[in-house]
N, C-alpha and C. Protein backbone atom coordinates (compact mmCIF):
# COMPACT_ATOMS: atom_id res chain seq x y z
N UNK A 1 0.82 -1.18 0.00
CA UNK A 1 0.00 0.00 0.00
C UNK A 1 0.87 1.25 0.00
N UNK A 2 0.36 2.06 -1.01
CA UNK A 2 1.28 3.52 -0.77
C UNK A 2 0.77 4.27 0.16
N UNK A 3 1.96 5.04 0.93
CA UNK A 3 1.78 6.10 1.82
C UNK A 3 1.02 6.80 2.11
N UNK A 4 -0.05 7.77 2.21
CA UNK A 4 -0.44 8.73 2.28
C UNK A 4 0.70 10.04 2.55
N UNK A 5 0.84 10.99 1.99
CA UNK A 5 1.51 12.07 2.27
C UNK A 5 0.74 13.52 2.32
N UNK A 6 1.19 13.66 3.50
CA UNK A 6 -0.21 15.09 3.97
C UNK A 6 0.36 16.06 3.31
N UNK A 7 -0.26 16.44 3.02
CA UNK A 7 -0.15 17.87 1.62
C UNK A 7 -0.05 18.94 2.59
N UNK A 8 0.98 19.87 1.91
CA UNK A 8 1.56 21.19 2.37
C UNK A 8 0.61 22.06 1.68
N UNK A 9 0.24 23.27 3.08
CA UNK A 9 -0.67 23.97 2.59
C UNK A 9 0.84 25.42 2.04
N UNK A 10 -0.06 26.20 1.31
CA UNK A 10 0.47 27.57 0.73
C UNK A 10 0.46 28.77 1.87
N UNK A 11 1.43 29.46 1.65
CA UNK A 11 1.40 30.79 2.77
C UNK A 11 -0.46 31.29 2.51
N UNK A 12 -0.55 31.50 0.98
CA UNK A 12 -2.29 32.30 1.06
C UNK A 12 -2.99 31.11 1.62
N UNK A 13 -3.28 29.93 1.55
CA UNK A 13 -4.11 28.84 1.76
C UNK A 13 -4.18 29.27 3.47
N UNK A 14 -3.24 29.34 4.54
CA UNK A 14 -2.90 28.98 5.91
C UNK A 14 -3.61 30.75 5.65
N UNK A 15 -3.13 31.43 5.14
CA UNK A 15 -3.70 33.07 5.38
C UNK A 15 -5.18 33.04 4.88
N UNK A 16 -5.79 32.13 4.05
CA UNK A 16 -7.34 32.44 3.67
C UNK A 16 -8.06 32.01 5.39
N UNK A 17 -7.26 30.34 5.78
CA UNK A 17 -7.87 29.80 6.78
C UNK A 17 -7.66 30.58 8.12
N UNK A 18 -6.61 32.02 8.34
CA UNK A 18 -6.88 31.98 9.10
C UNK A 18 -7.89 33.43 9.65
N UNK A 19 -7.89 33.92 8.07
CA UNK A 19 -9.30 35.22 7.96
C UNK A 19 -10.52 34.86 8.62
N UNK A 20 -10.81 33.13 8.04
CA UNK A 20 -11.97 33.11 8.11
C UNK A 20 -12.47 32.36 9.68
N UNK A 21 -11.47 32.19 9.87
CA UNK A 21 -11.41 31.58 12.26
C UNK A 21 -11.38 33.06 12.85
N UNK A 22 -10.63 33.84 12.31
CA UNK A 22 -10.61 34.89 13.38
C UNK A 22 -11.50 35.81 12.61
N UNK A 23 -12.75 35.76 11.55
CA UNK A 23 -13.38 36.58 11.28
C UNK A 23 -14.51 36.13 12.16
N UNK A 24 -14.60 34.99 12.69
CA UNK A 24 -15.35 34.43 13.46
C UNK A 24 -15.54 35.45 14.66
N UNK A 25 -14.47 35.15 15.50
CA UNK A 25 -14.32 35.84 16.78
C UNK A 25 -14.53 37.78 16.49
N UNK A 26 -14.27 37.80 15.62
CA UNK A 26 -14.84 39.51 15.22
C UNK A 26 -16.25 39.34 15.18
N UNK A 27 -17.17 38.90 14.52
CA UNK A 27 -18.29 38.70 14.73
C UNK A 27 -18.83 38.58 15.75
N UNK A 28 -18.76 37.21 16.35
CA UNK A 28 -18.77 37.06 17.79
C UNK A 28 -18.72 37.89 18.84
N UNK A 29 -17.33 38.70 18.49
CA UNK A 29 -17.57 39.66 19.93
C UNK A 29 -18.38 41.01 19.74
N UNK A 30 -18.50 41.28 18.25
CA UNK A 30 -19.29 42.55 18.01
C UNK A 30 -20.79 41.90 18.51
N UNK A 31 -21.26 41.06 18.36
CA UNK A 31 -23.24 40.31 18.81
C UNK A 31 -23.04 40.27 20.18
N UNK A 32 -21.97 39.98 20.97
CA UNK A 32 -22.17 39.92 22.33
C UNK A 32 -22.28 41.64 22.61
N UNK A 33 -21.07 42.16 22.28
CA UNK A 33 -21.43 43.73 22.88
C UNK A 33 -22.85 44.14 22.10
N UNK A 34 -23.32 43.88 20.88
CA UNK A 34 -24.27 44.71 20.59
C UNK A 34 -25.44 43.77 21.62
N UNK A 35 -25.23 42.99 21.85
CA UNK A 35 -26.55 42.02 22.68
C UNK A 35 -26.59 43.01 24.12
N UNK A 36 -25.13 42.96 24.75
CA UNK A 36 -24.69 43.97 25.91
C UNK A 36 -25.88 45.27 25.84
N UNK A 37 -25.43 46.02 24.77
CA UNK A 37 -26.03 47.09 24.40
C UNK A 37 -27.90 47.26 24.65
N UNK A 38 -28.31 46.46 23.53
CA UNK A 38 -29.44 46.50 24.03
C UNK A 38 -30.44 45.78 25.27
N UNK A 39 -29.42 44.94 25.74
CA UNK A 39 -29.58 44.76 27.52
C UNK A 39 -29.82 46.00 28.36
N UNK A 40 -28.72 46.61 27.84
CA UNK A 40 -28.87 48.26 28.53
C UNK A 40 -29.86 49.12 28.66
N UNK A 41 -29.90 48.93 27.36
CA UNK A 41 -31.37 50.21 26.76
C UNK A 41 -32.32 49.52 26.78
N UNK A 42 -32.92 48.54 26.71
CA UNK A 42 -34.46 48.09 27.24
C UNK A 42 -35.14 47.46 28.04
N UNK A 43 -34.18 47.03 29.06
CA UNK A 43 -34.09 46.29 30.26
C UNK A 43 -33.62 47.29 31.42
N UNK A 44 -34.06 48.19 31.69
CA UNK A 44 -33.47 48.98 32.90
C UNK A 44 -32.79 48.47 34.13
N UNK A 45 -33.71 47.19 34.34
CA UNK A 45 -32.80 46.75 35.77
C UNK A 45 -31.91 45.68 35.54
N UNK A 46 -31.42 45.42 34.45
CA UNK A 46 -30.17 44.21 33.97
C UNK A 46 -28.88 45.46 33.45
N UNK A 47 -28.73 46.63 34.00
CA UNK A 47 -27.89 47.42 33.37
C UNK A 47 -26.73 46.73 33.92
N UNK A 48 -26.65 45.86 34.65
CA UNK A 48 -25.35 45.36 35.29
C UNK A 48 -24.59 44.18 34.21
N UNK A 49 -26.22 43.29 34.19
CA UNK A 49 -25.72 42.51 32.69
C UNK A 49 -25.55 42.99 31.50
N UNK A 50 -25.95 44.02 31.19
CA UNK A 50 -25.63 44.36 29.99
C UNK A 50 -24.26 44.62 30.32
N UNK A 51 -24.05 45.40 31.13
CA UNK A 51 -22.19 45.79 31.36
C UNK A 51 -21.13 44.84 31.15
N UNK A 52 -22.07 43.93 32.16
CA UNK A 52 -21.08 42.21 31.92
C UNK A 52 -20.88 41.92 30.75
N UNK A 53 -21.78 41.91 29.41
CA UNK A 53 -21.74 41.36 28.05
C UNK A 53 -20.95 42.43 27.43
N UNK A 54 -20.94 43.50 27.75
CA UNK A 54 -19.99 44.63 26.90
C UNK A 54 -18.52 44.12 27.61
N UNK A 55 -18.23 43.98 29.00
CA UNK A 55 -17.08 43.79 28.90
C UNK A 55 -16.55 42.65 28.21
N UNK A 56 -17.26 41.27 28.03
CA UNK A 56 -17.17 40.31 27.76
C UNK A 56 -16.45 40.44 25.99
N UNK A 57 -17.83 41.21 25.40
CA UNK A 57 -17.61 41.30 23.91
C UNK A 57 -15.62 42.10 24.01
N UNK A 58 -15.73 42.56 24.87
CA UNK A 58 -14.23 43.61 24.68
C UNK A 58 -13.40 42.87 25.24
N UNK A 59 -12.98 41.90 25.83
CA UNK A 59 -12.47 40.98 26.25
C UNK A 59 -12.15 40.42 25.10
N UNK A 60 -13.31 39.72 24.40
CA UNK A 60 -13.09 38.99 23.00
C UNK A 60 -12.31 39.09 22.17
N UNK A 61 -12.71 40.49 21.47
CA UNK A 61 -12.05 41.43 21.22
C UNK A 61 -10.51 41.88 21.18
N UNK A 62 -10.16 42.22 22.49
CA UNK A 62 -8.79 41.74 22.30
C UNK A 62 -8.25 41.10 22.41
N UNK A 63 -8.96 39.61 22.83
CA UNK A 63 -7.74 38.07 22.39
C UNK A 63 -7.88 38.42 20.99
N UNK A 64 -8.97 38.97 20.24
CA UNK A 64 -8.85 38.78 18.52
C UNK A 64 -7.69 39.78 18.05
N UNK A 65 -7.40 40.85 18.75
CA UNK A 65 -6.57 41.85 18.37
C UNK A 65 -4.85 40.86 18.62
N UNK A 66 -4.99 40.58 19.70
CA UNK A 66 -3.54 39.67 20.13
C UNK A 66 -3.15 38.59 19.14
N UNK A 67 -4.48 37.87 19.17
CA UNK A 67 -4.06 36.48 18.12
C UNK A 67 -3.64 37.58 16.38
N UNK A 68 -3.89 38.41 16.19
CA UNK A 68 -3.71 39.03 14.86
C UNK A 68 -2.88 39.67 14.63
N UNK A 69 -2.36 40.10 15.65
CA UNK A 69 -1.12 40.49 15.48
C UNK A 69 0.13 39.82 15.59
N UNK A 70 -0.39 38.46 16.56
CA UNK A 70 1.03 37.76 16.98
C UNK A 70 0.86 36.64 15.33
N UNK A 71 -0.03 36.80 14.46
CA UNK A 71 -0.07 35.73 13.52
C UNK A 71 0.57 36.83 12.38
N UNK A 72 0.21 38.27 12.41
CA UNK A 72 0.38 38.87 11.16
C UNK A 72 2.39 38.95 11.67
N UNK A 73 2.56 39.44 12.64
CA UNK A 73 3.98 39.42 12.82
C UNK A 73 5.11 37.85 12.64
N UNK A 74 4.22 37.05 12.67
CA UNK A 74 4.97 35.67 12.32
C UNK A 74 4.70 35.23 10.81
N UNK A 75 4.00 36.25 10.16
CA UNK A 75 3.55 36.08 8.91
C UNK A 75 4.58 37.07 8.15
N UNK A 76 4.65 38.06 8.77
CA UNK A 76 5.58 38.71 8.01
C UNK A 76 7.22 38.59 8.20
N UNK A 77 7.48 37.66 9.19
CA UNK A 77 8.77 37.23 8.92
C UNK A 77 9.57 36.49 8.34
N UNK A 78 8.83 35.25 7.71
CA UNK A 78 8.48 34.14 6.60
C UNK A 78 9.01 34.89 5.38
């Protein structure tokens, strides 16, 4: 039986896959803060949860900012 040999992906291939994981978490954290948001404004007495979900979404947020930069800086040293 022949081998299987796992195929090498391309610098754009590893860069399409990794737009579309961390376009994820951009999404993601923008619906939690906008969810935050209107917790706020139409729920008067959950203003605490809404706060919680805004910090949450901004939390998100910047693991997405960290992971993108520590990928674009290992991307551009290649």
């Amino acid at each position: 039986m022949a081998k299987q040999m796992k195929r090498q992906m391309t610098h754009e291939e590893e860069f399409d896959i990794m737009k579309l994981v961390l376009d994820k978490f951009l999404w993601l954290g923008v619906g939690i803060m906008a969810f935050g948001f209107y917790k706020m404004i139409t729920f008067k007495e959950s203003l605490g949860y809404g706060l919680l979900l805004l910090a949450a979404g901004a939390i998100l947020l910047m693991i997405f900012m960290i992971i993108l930069v520590k990928e674009y800086s290992f991307l551009g040293r290649k």
